Amino acid sequence: MNATLLGFRCAQCGQTFAPDEAQYTCPRDGSNLDACYDYAAIARAVDPRAIAATPDRSAWHYGVLLPTTVPGHGLLPPTPLTSFGWSPLYRAPRLEGSMGVRAIWLKDDTRLPSSSFKDRASSMVIARALETGVTTICAASTGNAASSLVTLCAGTGIRTVIFVPQSTPEGKLAQILIHGASVYAVEGSYDDAFELAVQASQTFGWYNRNTGVNPYTREGKKTAAFEIAEELGRKGEGEFRTSSPLHLFTPSPFRAPDVVVAPVGDGNIISGLHKGFKDLLALGWIEKMPRFIGVTATLAPALYRAWQSGTEHIETMPSSTIASGISVDLPRDGIMALRAIRETGGVFVEATDEEMLDAMGVLARDAAVFVEPACAAVYVGLRKALQLGAIQGDDEVVLQLTGSGLKDVKSALAATAGRIHRIQGRLGEIRD
Ligand SMILES: *Cc1c(COP(=O)(O)O)cnc(C)c1O
Ligand SMILES: [Zn+2]
């Protein structure tokens, strides 16, 4: 446990718990918990320039703002678990031209160890498991949470038990199998797998990684925000002086973009990104909070409906999108996702399956990234938010990439108009 972690606060009733008092959700109302830190102590003790200057280029170098770290980190050899994070931040000039936007960056988490953003959450959960002597971790997943957990547990001695819906794409299943998990493909939806994982965790005493209900998932996911801010600080418009009373006139190496666009299923990625920028703002290490644009699938409508209703009441609605990564009936971190949008003045937009497939092609051809449908939703979000006026031409925008196209080759083949010319191998056939 990290000394700066004060404990966890319930998102609903506000009750607080000591770090070891709460494992999953609030015992009173079942809502998700949010980790709290001693920002004043961190601001006093830590110079953000020291963080940016550390030679450790893994997400663990934000240890002071994390609930835990891998035991012995820094002494251990670099494995996928001990060196996760620090994915590339690319500029996309061609998209800037076609969209008429000043700056578009792609935070490419398809390049993490298991090729999805989920590695950020899994790393934090596994670190907690190692800290507490857990021997088995279970998880429900639409595919990536599981493939990530299983990848990063390999070589640690921790066993994994996975619950997925039978619709999980083959690429993700292959990852889960080859790293050596016990896999149960449930007849039903991700939500059915989710409930079963909760019950199995209670019955067999396994540590549960389920997204959202395990508060370490959001804490792992927020590292993407730290990296974005640190990289923009380095690549951007030079040092500025923060105006926070905590850090009067200390030059910060961090810089926030104007807008962050992320795909939304359970809502844990967007709430994690929001949490990361909230941490940096509380410390006075950035000057402003970005606006968040959340992109849900039209065929997974629960969260979008709640957003339209103007309340925090989220009703379960059946999902049927091909975008497996965001195919959820009941978003498990939905309330925090709604707050990420509402508190930052952002919007939710919806993406149809057809729009996501089309966006896969655009991102592949114009921005040189190969992503799965759920991830391609960020391009649809960018386009629609521009139409709505929620993004303006002079904004600096970060598109959060979340999963590799190689995980769902079937969708990639459906997304391309390209055709393979089958030939016998003679030059004449090419001329024809
Ligand atoms: C899980 C996932 C998402 C959505 O993340 P949530 O935390 O469920 O909102 C988006 N894209 C991909 C590729 C994913 O695997
Ligand atoms: Zn509560």
GROMACS .gro file of N, CA, C and O in nm, residues 6 20 44 115 138 156 226 230 350:
model
   36
    6LEU      N    1  -0.505   0.768   0.120
    6LEU     CA    2  -0.579   0.789   0.245
    6LEU      C    3  -0.684   0.681   0.265
    6LEU      O    4  -0.714   0.640   0.376
   20ASP      N    5  -0.735  -0.073   0.378
   20ASP     CA    6  -0.754  -0.218   0.389
   20ASP      C    7  -0.895  -0.257   0.429
   20ASP      O    8  -0.927  -0.375   0.443
   44ARG      N    9   0.370   1.891  -0.116
   44ARG     CA   10   0.483   1.937  -0.035
   44ARG      C   11   0.609   1.856  -0.063
   44ARG      O   12   0.718   1.910  -0.073
  115SER      N   13  -0.180  -0.552  -2.602
  115SER     CA   14  -0.239  -0.476  -2.713
  115SER      C   15  -0.372  -0.410  -2.679
  115SER      O   16  -0.454  -0.387  -2.769
  138CYS      N   17  -0.982  -1.380  -1.068
  138CYS     CA   18  -1.082  -1.408  -1.170
  138CYS      C   19  -1.129  -1.276  -1.232
  138CYS      O   20  -1.108  -1.169  -1.175
  156THR      N   21   0.409  -1.477  -1.300
  156THR     CA   22   0.404  -1.429  -1.162
  156THR      C   23   0.365  -1.539  -1.064
  156THR      O   24   0.375  -1.521  -0.943
  226PHE      N   25  -0.177   1.078  -1.690
  226PHE     CA   26  -0.047   1.129  -1.647
  226PHE      C   27   0.051   1.132  -1.766
  226PHE      O   28   0.124   1.228  -1.787
  230GLU      N   29   0.231   1.448  -1.933
  230GLU     CA   30   0.378   1.459  -1.929
  230GLU      C   31   0.436   1.471  -2.070
  230GLU      O   32   0.525   1.551  -2.095
  350GLU      N   33  -2.296   0.893  -2.983
  350GLU     CA   34  -2.312   0.751  -3.014
  350GLU      C   35  -2.249   0.718  -3.149
  350GLU      O   36  -2.248   0.802  -3.239
   0.00000   0.00000   0.00000
